[in-house]
Coordinates of C-alpha atoms (C1' of nucleotides) in Angstrom, one line a residue:
Chain W
M171 CA -36.1 22.2 -12.6
S172 CA -39.3 20.7 -11.3
E173 CA -39.2 18.3 -8.4
V174 CA -36.5 15.6 -8.5
R175 CA -37.9 12.1 -8.1
V176 CA -35.8 9.0 -8.5
R177 CA -36.5 5.4 -7.9
F178 CA -34.7 2.3 -7.0
P179 CA -36.5 -0.7 -8.5
P180 CA -34.9 -4.0 -7.5
S181 CA -36.4 -7.3 -8.6
P182 CA -36.6 -9.5 -5.5
T183 CA -34.9 -12.5 -6.9
G184 CA -31.9 -12.5 -4.5
Y185 CA -30.1 -10.6 -1.9
L186 CA -29.0 -7.0 -2.4
H187 CA -25.6 -7.1 -4.2
I188 CA -23.0 -4.4 -4.4
G189 CA -24.0 -3.5 -8.0
G190 CA -27.5 -2.9 -7.0
A191 CA -26.3 -1.1 -3.9
R192 CA -24.2 1.2 -6.0
T193 CA -27.2 2.0 -8.2
A194 CA -29.2 2.8 -5.1
I195 CA -26.5 4.9 -3.7
Y196 CA -26.2 7.1 -6.8
N197 CA -30.0 7.5 -6.9
W198 CA -30.1 8.3 -3.2
L199 CA -27.2 10.9 -3.5
F200 CA -28.9 12.5 -6.4
A201 CA -32.2 12.8 -4.6
K202 CA -30.5 14.2 -1.4
K203 CA -28.4 16.6 -3.4
H204 CA -31.4 18.1 -5.1
G205 CA -33.8 17.9 -2.2
G206 CA -35.8 15.3 -4.2
K207 CA -37.5 12.1 -3.3
M208 CA -36.5 8.5 -3.8
V209 CA -39.1 5.8 -4.4
L210 CA -38.4 2.2 -3.6
R211 CA -40.3 0.0 -6.0
I212 CA -40.2 -3.7 -5.8
E213 CA -40.4 -5.1 -9.3
D214 CA -42.0 -8.4 -8.5
T215 CA -43.9 -9.2 -11.7
D216 CA -41.8 -12.3 -12.1
A217 CA -43.8 -14.3 -9.6
E218 CA -41.8 -17.4 -10.3
R219 CA -38.6 -16.0 -9.0
S220 CA -39.7 -13.4 -6.5
T221 CA -39.5 -14.2 -2.9
E222 CA -40.5 -12.6 0.4
E223 CA -37.1 -13.4 1.8
S224 CA -35.5 -11.5 -0.9
I225 CA -37.6 -8.5 -0.4
R226 CA -36.7 -8.6 3.3
G227 CA -33.0 -8.9 2.4
I228 CA -33.1 -6.0 0.1
I229 CA -34.8 -3.7 2.6
D230 CA -32.4 -4.9 5.3
G231 CA -29.5 -4.1 3.1
M232 CA -30.8 -0.6 2.3
E233 CA -31.4 0.1 5.9
W234 CA -28.0 -1.1 7.0
L235 CA -26.4 1.1 4.4
G236 CA -28.3 4.0 5.6
L237 CA -30.1 4.6 2.3
D238 CA -33.5 5.8 3.2
W239 CA -36.4 6.3 0.8
D240 CA -39.3 8.7 0.8
E241 CA -42.0 6.5 -0.7
G242 CA -42.7 2.8 -0.9
P243 CA -41.9 0.1 -1.0
Y244 CA -44.4 -0.1 -3.8
F245 CA -45.0 -3.3 -5.5
Q246 CA -45.2 -3.6 -9.2
T247 CA -47.8 -6.4 -9.0
D248 CA -50.2 -3.9 -7.3
H249 CA -50.5 -2.0 -10.5
A250 CA -51.2 -4.8 -12.9
E251 CA -54.5 -3.2 -13.9
E252 CA -52.7 0.0 -14.9
H253 CA -50.3 -1.9 -17.0
N254 CA -53.1 -3.6 -18.8
A255 CA -55.0 -0.4 -19.2
A256 CA -52.0 1.2 -20.9
A257 CA -51.7 -1.7 -23.3
V258 CA -55.4 -1.4 -24.1
R259 CA -55.0 2.3 -24.7
L260 CA -52.1 1.8 -27.1
L261 CA -54.2 -0.8 -28.9
A262 CA -57.2 1.5 -29.1
T263 CA -55.1 4.4 -30.4
G264 CA -53.6 2.3 -33.1
Q265 CA -50.1 2.5 -31.6
A266 CA -50.0 -1.2 -30.9
Y267 CA -51.5 -4.3 -32.6
K268 CA -52.3 -7.9 -32.0
C269 CA -49.8 -10.4 -33.4
F270 CA -51.0 -13.9 -34.0
C271 CA -47.6 -15.3 -35.1
S272 CA -46.9 -18.5 -33.2
K273 CA -44.0 -18.7 -30.8
E274 CA -42.7 -21.7 -32.7
E275 CA -42.9 -20.0 -36.0
L276 CA -40.9 -17.0 -34.8
E277 CA -38.4 -19.2 -33.0
A278 CA -37.7 -21.0 -36.2
R279 CA -37.3 -17.8 -38.2
R280 CA -34.9 -16.5 -35.6
E281 CA -32.8 -19.6 -35.6
A282 CA -32.7 -19.6 -39.4
A283 CA -31.5 -16.0 -39.3
V284 CA -28.8 -16.8 -36.7
K285 CA -27.7 -19.7 -38.8
A286 CA -27.4 -17.5 -41.9
K287 CA -25.6 -15.0 -39.8
A288 CA -28.3 -12.5 -40.8
D289 CA -29.8 -9.9 -38.6
Y290 CA -33.2 -11.0 -37.2
R291 CA -36.1 -8.7 -36.6
Y292 CA -39.8 -9.4 -36.4
N293 CA -41.1 -8.9 -39.9
G294 CA -44.3 -7.1 -39.0
A295 CA -46.5 -9.8 -40.5
C296 CA -49.4 -8.9 -38.3
R297 CA -48.9 -5.2 -38.3
D298 CA -51.3 -4.5 -41.1
L299 CA -53.9 -7.2 -40.7
S300 CA -57.3 -5.9 -41.7
P301 CA -59.9 -5.6 -38.9
D302 CA -61.7 -8.5 -40.5
E303 CA -58.7 -10.7 -40.3
V304 CA -58.1 -9.8 -36.7
A305 CA -61.7 -10.5 -35.9
A306 CA -61.6 -13.8 -37.7
R307 CA -58.6 -15.0 -35.7
E308 CA -60.0 -13.8 -32.5
A309 CA -63.2 -15.7 -33.2
A310 CA -61.1 -18.8 -33.6
S311 CA -59.6 -17.8 -30.3
A312 CA -56.1 -17.8 -31.7
P313 CA -53.5 -16.7 -29.1
F314 CA -51.9 -13.4 -29.6
V315 CA -49.3 -11.0 -28.2
I316 CA -49.5 -7.3 -28.4
R317 CA -46.7 -5.5 -30.2
F318 CA -45.8 -1.9 -30.2
K319 CA -45.9 -0.2 -33.6
V320 CA -42.5 1.3 -34.1
P321 CA -42.6 4.2 -36.6
R322 CA -41.7 2.9 -40.0
E323 CA -40.7 6.2 -41.6
A324 CA -37.0 7.3 -41.7
G325 CA -35.9 8.7 -38.4
A326 CA -34.5 7.9 -35.1
V327 CA -35.0 8.1 -31.4
A328 CA -32.5 10.5 -30.0
F329 CA -31.9 11.5 -26.4
K330 CA -29.2 13.0 -24.2
D331 CA -28.0 10.7 -21.5
A332 CA -26.6 12.5 -18.5
V333 CA -23.7 10.2 -18.4
C334 CA -23.2 8.8 -21.9
G335 CA -24.1 11.9 -23.9
G336 CA -26.1 12.0 -27.1
I337 CA -27.5 8.6 -28.0
E338 CA -29.4 7.9 -31.2
R339 CA -31.1 4.8 -32.5
S340 CA -32.8 4.7 -35.8
Y341 CA -36.3 3.3 -36.1
Q342 CA -35.1 0.8 -38.5
D343 CA -33.1 -0.9 -35.8
I344 CA -36.0 -1.3 -33.5
E345 CA -38.4 -4.1 -34.2
D346 CA -42.1 -4.1 -33.2
F347 CA -41.4 -5.3 -29.7
V348 CA -43.9 -7.3 -27.6
I349 CA -45.5 -5.4 -24.8
V350 CA -48.1 -8.0 -23.7
R351 CA -47.6 -11.7 -23.6
S352 CA -50.1 -14.2 -25.0
N353 CA -51.2 -15.0 -21.5
G354 CA -52.2 -11.4 -21.1
Q355 CA -49.2 -10.4 -18.9
P356 CA -47.6 -7.0 -19.8
L357 CA -43.9 -7.1 -20.1
Y358 CA -41.3 -5.3 -18.1
L359 CA -40.6 -2.6 -20.8
L360 CA -44.2 -1.4 -20.5
C361 CA -44.7 -1.9 -16.8
N362 CA -41.6 0.0 -16.0
V363 CA -42.6 3.0 -18.1
V364 CA -46.1 3.0 -16.7
D365 CA -44.8 2.9 -13.2
D366 CA -42.3 5.6 -13.8
I367 CA -45.0 7.8 -15.3
R368 CA -47.3 7.2 -12.3
D369 CA -44.5 7.7 -9.8
R370 CA -43.6 11.0 -11.6
I371 CA -39.9 9.9 -11.9
S372 CA -37.8 12.8 -13.2
H373 CA -34.5 11.0 -13.5
V374 CA -33.8 7.4 -14.3
I375 CA -30.4 6.5 -12.9
R376 CA -29.6 2.9 -13.8
G377 CA -26.9 0.6 -15.1
Q378 CA -25.7 0.7 -18.7
D379 CA -27.4 -2.6 -19.3
G380 CA -30.6 -0.5 -19.5
L381 CA -29.2 1.7 -22.2
A382 CA -30.4 -0.5 -25.0
N383 CA -33.9 -0.4 -23.6
T384 CA -34.1 3.3 -23.5
P385 CA -35.1 4.1 -27.1
R386 CA -38.0 1.7 -26.9
Q387 CA -39.1 3.1 -23.6
I388 CA -38.9 6.6 -24.9
L389 CA -41.2 5.5 -27.7
L390 CA -43.6 4.2 -25.1
Y391 CA -43.5 7.5 -23.1
R392 CA -44.4 9.3 -26.3
A393 CA -47.2 6.9 -27.2
L394 CA -48.6 7.3 -23.7
G395 CA -48.4 11.0 -24.0
A396 CA -45.8 11.5 -21.3
Q397 CA -42.6 13.4 -21.1
P398 CA -39.6 11.0 -20.8
P399 CA -37.4 11.5 -17.7
V400 CA -33.8 12.3 -17.9
F401 CA -31.8 9.2 -18.3
A402 CA -28.4 8.5 -16.7
H403 CA -26.8 5.2 -17.4
M404 CA -24.0 4.4 -15.1
P405 CA -21.2 2.0 -16.0
L406 CA -21.3 -1.6 -14.9
T407 CA -19.0 -3.2 -12.3
L408 CA -17.0 -6.1 -13.7
D409 CA -14.6 -8.6 -12.2
L410 CA -11.0 -8.9 -13.1
N411 CA -11.9 -11.1 -16.1
K412 CA -14.2 -8.3 -17.3
A413 CA -17.3 -10.4 -16.6
K414 CA -20.3 -8.9 -14.9
I415 CA -20.2 -9.5 -11.2
S416 CA -22.9 -11.9 -10.1
K417 CA -24.0 -14.1 -7.3
R418 CA -23.6 -17.1 -9.4
S419 CA -19.9 -16.7 -10.2
H420 CA -18.7 -14.7 -7.3
G421 CA -20.8 -15.8 -4.4
E422 CA -20.9 -14.0 -1.1
V423 CA -18.3 -11.4 -1.8
V424 CA -20.7 -9.4 -4.0
A425 CA -23.5 -9.6 -1.3
V426 CA -24.1 -6.5 0.8
H427 CA -24.8 -8.7 3.9
F428 CA -21.4 -10.3 3.5
Y429 CA -19.8 -7.0 4.3
R430 CA -22.0 -6.5 7.3
E431 CA -21.0 -10.0 8.6
Q432 CA -17.4 -9.4 7.9
G433 CA -17.4 -6.3 10.1
F434 CA -17.6 -3.5 7.6
I435 CA -18.8 -0.1 8.8
S436 CA -21.7 0.5 6.4
W437 CA -20.7 4.0 5.5
A438 CA -17.2 2.8 4.6
L439 CA -18.8 0.4 2.1
V440 CA -20.9 3.2 0.7
N441 CA -17.8 5.4 0.4
F442 CA -16.0 2.6 -1.4
L443 CA -18.8 1.8 -3.7
V444 CA -19.4 5.4 -4.7
L445 CA -15.8 5.7 -5.8
L446 CA -16.3 2.8 -8.2
G447 CA -17.2 4.7 -11.3
W448 CA -17.5 8.2 -9.9
S449 CA -15.1 10.9 -8.9
P450 CA -15.6 14.3 -7.4
G451 CA -13.2 15.8 -9.8
D452 CA -10.5 16.5 -7.2
D453 CA -8.4 14.3 -5.0
R454 CA -10.9 13.7 -2.2
E455 CA -11.7 10.1 -1.4
I456 CA -13.0 10.0 2.1
F457 CA -16.4 11.7 2.6
S458 CA -18.8 12.3 5.4
Q459 CA -22.4 11.9 4.4
E460 CA -22.9 15.7 4.0
E461 CA -19.7 16.1 2.0
L462 CA -20.6 13.3 -0.3
I463 CA -24.1 14.7 -1.0
E464 CA -22.5 18.0 -1.6
A465 CA -19.9 16.6 -4.0
F466 CA -22.0 14.3 -5.9
S467 CA -23.0 14.9 -9.5
L468 CA -24.1 12.9 -12.5
E469 CA -21.3 14.5 -14.5
G470 CA -18.7 12.9 -12.3
I471 CA -19.9 9.4 -13.3
S472 CA -17.5 7.7 -15.5
R473 CA -18.5 6.3 -18.9
A474 CA -16.3 3.3 -18.7
N475 CA -17.0 0.1 -16.7
S476 CA -15.0 -0.3 -13.6
I477 CA -13.5 -3.4 -12.1
F478 CA -14.1 -4.8 -8.7
N479 CA -10.6 -5.7 -7.8
Y480 CA -11.1 -9.0 -6.0
R481 CA -8.8 -11.9 -6.3
K482 CA -10.5 -15.1 -5.2
D483 CA -7.6 -16.8 -3.7
D484 CA -5.7 -14.0 -2.1
P485 CA -5.5 -14.8 1.6
K486 CA -4.6 -11.3 2.5
F487 CA -7.6 -9.6 1.0
F488 CA -11.0 -11.1 1.3
T489 CA -12.4 -8.3 -0.9
D490 CA -11.1 -5.3 -2.9
P491 CA -8.1 -4.0 -1.0
K492 CA -9.3 -0.5 -1.4
A493 CA -12.6 -1.3 0.3
I494 CA -10.6 -2.8 3.2
N495 CA -8.4 0.2 3.4
I496 CA -11.4 2.6 3.5
N497 CA -13.0 0.5 6.2
A498 CA -9.8 0.5 8.3
H499 CA -9.7 4.2 7.9
Y500 CA -13.1 4.7 9.4
L501 CA -12.4 2.1 12.0
R502 CA -9.6 4.1 13.4
T503 CA -11.1 7.6 13.0
I504 CA -14.8 7.4 14.0
P505 CA -15.6 8.5 17.5
V506 CA -14.9 5.7 20.0
S507 CA -18.4 5.8 21.4
E508 CA -19.7 5.0 17.9
L509 CA -17.1 2.3 17.5
A510 CA -18.2 0.8 20.8
T511 CA -21.8 0.4 19.6
L512 CA -20.6 -1.2 16.4
V513 CA -18.2 -3.7 18.1
K514 CA -20.7 -4.7 20.7
P515 CA -22.8 -7.1 18.5
F516 CA -19.7 -8.8 17.3
L517 CA -18.6 -9.5 20.9
E518 CA -22.1 -10.6 21.8
Q519 CA -22.1 -13.0 19.0
E520 CA -18.9 -14.5 20.3
K521 CA -20.3 -14.5 23.8
I522 CA -17.5 -12.4 25.1
W523 CA -19.5 -9.3 25.7
D524 CA -19.5 -8.0 29.3
P525 CA -22.5 -5.8 30.1
A526 CA -20.2 -3.8 32.3
Y527 CA -18.6 -2.4 29.1
D528 CA -21.8 -0.3 29.0
G529 CA -21.4 0.5 32.7
D530 CA -18.5 0.4 35.1
K531 CA -16.0 -0.7 32.5
K532 CA -17.1 1.6 29.8
E533 CA -14.0 3.8 30.1
W534 CA -11.7 0.8 30.1
F535 CA -13.5 -0.7 27.1
E536 CA -13.3 2.4 25.1
K537 CA -9.7 2.9 25.9
T538 CA -9.0 -0.6 24.9
L539 CA -10.7 0.0 21.5
V540 CA -8.6 3.0 20.9
M541 CA -5.4 1.1 21.8
I542 CA -6.1 -1.8 19.4
R543 CA -8.1 -0.4 16.6
E544 CA -5.1 1.1 15.0
R545 CA -4.1 -2.1 13.3
F546 CA -7.5 -3.7 12.7
H547 CA -9.3 -3.8 9.4
T548 CA -12.8 -4.9 10.3
L549 CA -15.1 -5.0 13.4
K550 CA -14.6 -8.7 13.4
D551 CA -10.9 -8.3 14.2
F552 CA -11.9 -7.2 17.7
T553 CA -13.2 -10.7 18.4
T554 CA -10.2 -12.5 16.8
L555 CA -7.0 -10.5 16.8
G556 CA -8.3 -8.6 19.9
R557 CA -9.8 -11.5 21.7
A558 CA -7.3 -11.7 24.5
W559 CA -8.6 -8.3 25.7
F560 CA -12.1 -9.6 26.3
A561 CA -11.7 -13.3 27.0
D562 CA -9.2 -15.8 28.3
D563 CA -9.9 -18.4 25.7
F564 CA -7.7 -16.8 23.0
T565 CA -5.2 -18.8 21.0
V566 CA -1.7 -17.7 20.5
D567 CA -0.8 -17.0 17.0
D568 CA 1.5 -19.6 15.7
K569 CA 4.1 -17.2 14.4
A570 CA 4.2 -15.4 17.8
L571 CA 4.5 -18.7 19.5
Q572 CA 7.4 -19.9 17.4
K573 CA 9.3 -16.7 16.9
N574 CA 8.8 -14.8 20.2
L575 CA 8.4 -17.6 22.7
L576 CA 9.6 -21.1 21.8
K577 CA 12.7 -19.7 20.2
H578 CA 13.9 -18.5 23.6
P579 CA 13.4 -21.4 26.1
P580 CA 14.6 -19.4 29.1
L581 CA 11.5 -17.3 28.8
K582 CA 9.8 -20.2 30.5
E583 CA 11.4 -18.8 33.7
W584 CA 11.9 -15.2 32.7
L585 CA 8.2 -14.4 32.1
P586 CA 7.1 -15.7 35.5
E587 CA 9.9 -13.7 36.9
L588 CA 8.5 -10.6 35.1
A589 CA 5.2 -11.4 36.6
D590 CA 6.7 -11.3 40.1
R591 CA 8.4 -8.0 39.4
L592 CA 5.2 -6.5 38.1
A593 CA 3.2 -7.9 41.0
A594 CA 5.6 -6.2 43.4
L595 CA 4.7 -2.8 42.0
P596 CA 2.0 -1.0 43.9
E597 CA 0.6 0.1 40.6
I598 CA 1.5 -0.9 37.1
T599 CA 2.2 2.2 35.1
P600 CA 3.7 2.3 31.6
E601 CA 6.8 3.8 32.9
E602 CA 7.2 1.4 35.8
A603 CA 6.5 -1.5 33.5
E604 CA 9.1 -0.4 31.1
R605 CA 11.7 0.0 33.9
V606 CA 10.9 -3.5 35.2
A607 CA 11.0 -5.1 31.8
R608 CA 14.3 -3.6 30.9
E609 CA 15.9 -4.4 34.2
L610 CA 14.8 -8.0 33.8
A611 CA 16.4 -8.1 30.3
E612 CA 19.6 -6.6 31.6
A613 CA 19.8 -9.0 34.4
H614 CA 19.7 -11.9 32.0
G615 CA 21.9 -10.3 29.4
V616 CA 19.4 -10.2 26.6
K617 CA 17.8 -7.5 24.5
P618 CA 14.7 -6.0 26.0
G619 CA 12.8 -7.1 23.0
V620 CA 13.1 -10.8 24.0
P621 CA 11.0 -10.7 27.2
I622 CA 8.8 -8.0 25.8
N623 CA 7.8 -9.8 22.7
G624 CA 7.5 -13.0 24.6
A625 CA 5.1 -11.3 27.0
R626 CA 3.1 -10.0 24.0
A627 CA 2.7 -13.5 22.8
V628 CA 1.4 -14.9 26.1
I629 CA -0.6 -11.9 27.1
T630 CA -2.3 -10.9 23.8
G631 CA -1.7 -14.0 21.7
Q632 CA -0.3 -11.8 18.9
I633 CA 3.0 -11.1 17.3
K634 CA 2.1 -7.5 16.9
G635 CA 0.1 -5.0 18.9
P636 CA 0.2 -1.9 21.0
S637 CA 3.2 -1.0 23.1
M638 CA 3.5 -3.7 25.7
F639 CA 4.1 -1.2 28.4
E640 CA 0.7 0.3 27.7
V641 CA -0.7 -3.2 27.7
F642 CA 0.8 -4.1 31.1
A643 CA -0.7 -1.0 32.5
H644 CA -4.1 -1.2 30.9
L645 CA -5.1 -4.9 30.9
E646 CA -6.4 -6.1 34.2
R647 CA -3.5 -6.6 36.6
D648 CA -4.3 -10.2 37.5
K649 CA -4.7 -11.2 33.9
V650 CA -1.3 -9.8 33.1
I651 CA 0.3 -11.6 36.0
C652 CA -1.6 -14.8 35.6
R653 CA -0.8 -15.1 31.9
L654 CA 2.9 -14.5 32.4
R655 CA 3.0 -17.1 35.2
E656 CA 1.5 -19.7 33.0
T657 CA 4.1 -19.3 30.3
A658 CA 5.4 -22.8 30.9
K659 CA 2.3 -24.4 29.4
Y660 CA 3.4 -23.3 26.0
F661 CA 6.6 -25.2 26.3
V662 CA 5.0 -28.5 26.8
V663 CA 6.5 -30.9 24.3
E664 CA 4.0 -32.6 22.2
S665 CA 4.9 -36.0 21.0
Chain C
rG180 C1' -23.2 -11.5 -36.3
rG181 C1' -26.5 -6.4 -36.2
rC182 C1' -26.9 -2.0 -33.3
rC183 C1' -24.9 0.9 -29.2
rC184 C1' -21.1 2.1 -25.6
rC185 C1' -16.1 2.1 -23.7
rU186 C1' -10.3 2.2 -23.7
rU187 C1' -4.8 6.9 -18.7
rC188 C1' -0.3 3.0 -13.7
rG189 C1' -2.2 -4.1 -11.4
rU190 C1' -7.0 -1.6 -9.4
rC191 C1' -10.2 3.1 -8.6
rU192 C1' -9.3 7.6 -11.0
rA193 C1' -7.6 13.3 -12.2
rG194 C1' -7.0 15.3 -16.9
rC195 C1' -12.2 18.7 -20.5
rG196 C1' -5.5 21.5 -27.0
rG197 C1' -0.1 24.2 -24.4
rU198 C1' 0.7 24.6 -16.9
rC199 C1' 1.6 16.5 -18.6
rU200 C1' 9.4 14.8 -18.6
rA201 C1' 0.8 12.8 -16.9
rG202 C1' -1.4 14.1 -10.6
rG203 C1' -3.9 11.5 -6.4
rA204 C1' -5.6 6.9 -3.9
rC205 C1' -5.2 1.6 -3.0
rG206 C1' -1.6 -2.4 -3.7
rC207 C1' 3.5 -3.5 -3.8
rC208 C1' 8.9 -2.2 -2.5
rG209 C1' 12.4 0.7 0.5
rG210 C1' 13.4 4.2 4.7
rC211 C1' 12.4 6.9 9.3
rC212 C1' 10.0 5.8 14.1
rU213 C1' 10.3 1.4 17.4
rC214 C1' 9.6 -3.7 22.4
rU215 C1' 6.6 -5.8 17.7
rC216 C1' 3.1 -4.5 14.3
rA217 C1' 0.1 -0.7 12.8
rC218 C1' -0.5 4.5 12.2
rG219 C1' 2.1 8.7 10.5
rC220 C1' 5.8 10.8 7.5
rC221 C1' 9.6 10.4 3.5
rG222 C1' 11.0 7.9 -1.0
rG223 C1' 10.4 4.3 -5.0
rU224 C1' 7.6 1.1 -8.7
rA225 C1' 3.9 1.6 -12.5
rA226 C1' -0.3 4.1 -17.4
rC227 C1' -2.1 7.9 -22.0
rA228 C1' -4.4 0.3 -26.5
rC229 C1' -2.4 0.8 -31.7
rG230 C1' -2.2 3.4 -36.5
rG231 C1' -3.3 7.5 -39.3
rG232 C1' -4.9 12.5 -39.6
rU233 C1' -6.4 18.0 -37.8
rU234 C1' -3.2 21.7 -35.4
rC235 C1' 2.4 25.8 -34.4
rG236 C1' 1.2 22.2 -30.5
rA237 C1' -2.9 16.0 -28.8
rG238 C1' -3.7 11.9 -23.1
rU239 C1' -7.2 15.8 -24.6
rC240 C1' -10.4 16.8 -31.4
rC241 C1' -11.5 13.4 -36.1
rC242 C1' -11.1 8.7 -38.7
rG243 C1' -9.6 3.7 -38.8
rU244 C1' -7.7 -1.0 -36.3
rA245 C1' -7.6 -4.0 -32.1
rG246 C1' -9.5 -5.2 -27.4
rG247 C1' -13.5 -5.1 -23.9
rG248 C1' -18.6 -4.4 -22.4
rG249 C1' -23.9 -3.9 -23.2
rU250 C1' -28.1 -5.4 -25.9
rC251 C1' -30.7 -8.0 -29.6
rA252 C1' -36.9 -13.0 -25.3
rC253 C1' -44.0 -13.9 -25.0
rC254 C1' -36.9 -12.3 -18.3
rA255 C1' -36.6 -8.1 -15.2

RNA sequence: GGCCCCUUCGUCUAGCGGUCUAGGACGCCGGCCUCUCACGCCGGUAACACGGGUUCGAGUCCCGUAGGGGUCACCA
């Protein structure tokens, strides 16, 4: 096979969403797997809707995901002349023609057809205009569009899609489509083909919404004397109502930046997304970058649309539960030094980052992360659920407060007493802490869980967490003692 | 509506004629562990859309039906 060249061609009309990201990922994996190149091409011909901000957002998203490209970003608008030249060439070679039918006229005909429930297709009225007629209308400066001359003999465009298999579309079903607007602007169908030819794209990997365009594009390739690339149309991602996911109806949850802000590890998102419509053929689900590149193939892409399992009002899952699960998996398995770099910006944003975590306290910081990451799902959790480790302004979880503290009023005295006992130790070790805590429970005739869970509430603010004996030993000694001594403040009766 | 595509547990999927009383993962439920929770481990729940063929044999092939999706612009 000659050189593999793929492209990712977003139109800059919004942020990078997970559907686009998935397309980018598949292209990127395919390029990497075959030692090929990926081209990033910004399709900005729709000047009305294209924005700088959006371009920036897309590039940021790609970079965050770790999807690098070899060429570009190119901009479609930089090649306007080529697009025009192609149209002129098609006209000159008789493969396209000027159509003077008015927009209103065509609109009316289409509406009539819809009303009559008939199939509408351009009737080719201008297809066989004589040169004289064309000249006459041009002389009258009548506006025109340029249409592509679809073969009128019996036959069909057939191609083999790498995902969907053999696809065939008969010429009859394709109308003479417009390739240049009456204002002289070439349309997407043409621009896209011209750009892909210039960029020597060997494989077009895109969503199945592009499938219906393909026969027309193949006709253009032929007319321009170029070899069509291999097409691979991947399934679309739908929501639980089987509707296409979109910014409009789903909001932030489909935006790549949302996952970044929520504390996703970018590779975890990639890993989740790649599984949405692709399978390695075996039971593996967690992949390193190398493993994924190795395992990826177009054949593993499903033909059926997949559903992004997100329930809008589920308080437990802010996105697809599987995505969260995969993120949590990476959170507790990546090297702790790597985790530390990822957590840092979140702590900084909350203004609870201590520069010493990069210096003197580095060891303490990393051990803390290891202790608490086990039950966290996102990087953000370190600033919320794990806040008591890095700051004193944490709030005590209401359930912890009710169930583990207020339910046992004597804790008001017992926990300060525990503080005294711990303070009396020359060094707080997990073993000593356990001994002391159990002795205290025994002295008051309660189960050890009572003071221990109470201590967890006032020290970590949580109802769950690492072993308290480890916590006593690891958190700064004065914080442990101070928080236990202040237990009474939680018992203040509010009126 | 025309044309095209799709249909295995709630979700992502394995399955490419017999090894499928359908496997894995997430979710959910139960158990072990335990100071709590999580992790881990063990167990459970739950699917071949429907109807006809072909075949000794069909989740796997063919045809219909139903459902879903895509596309039918002087948008990209």
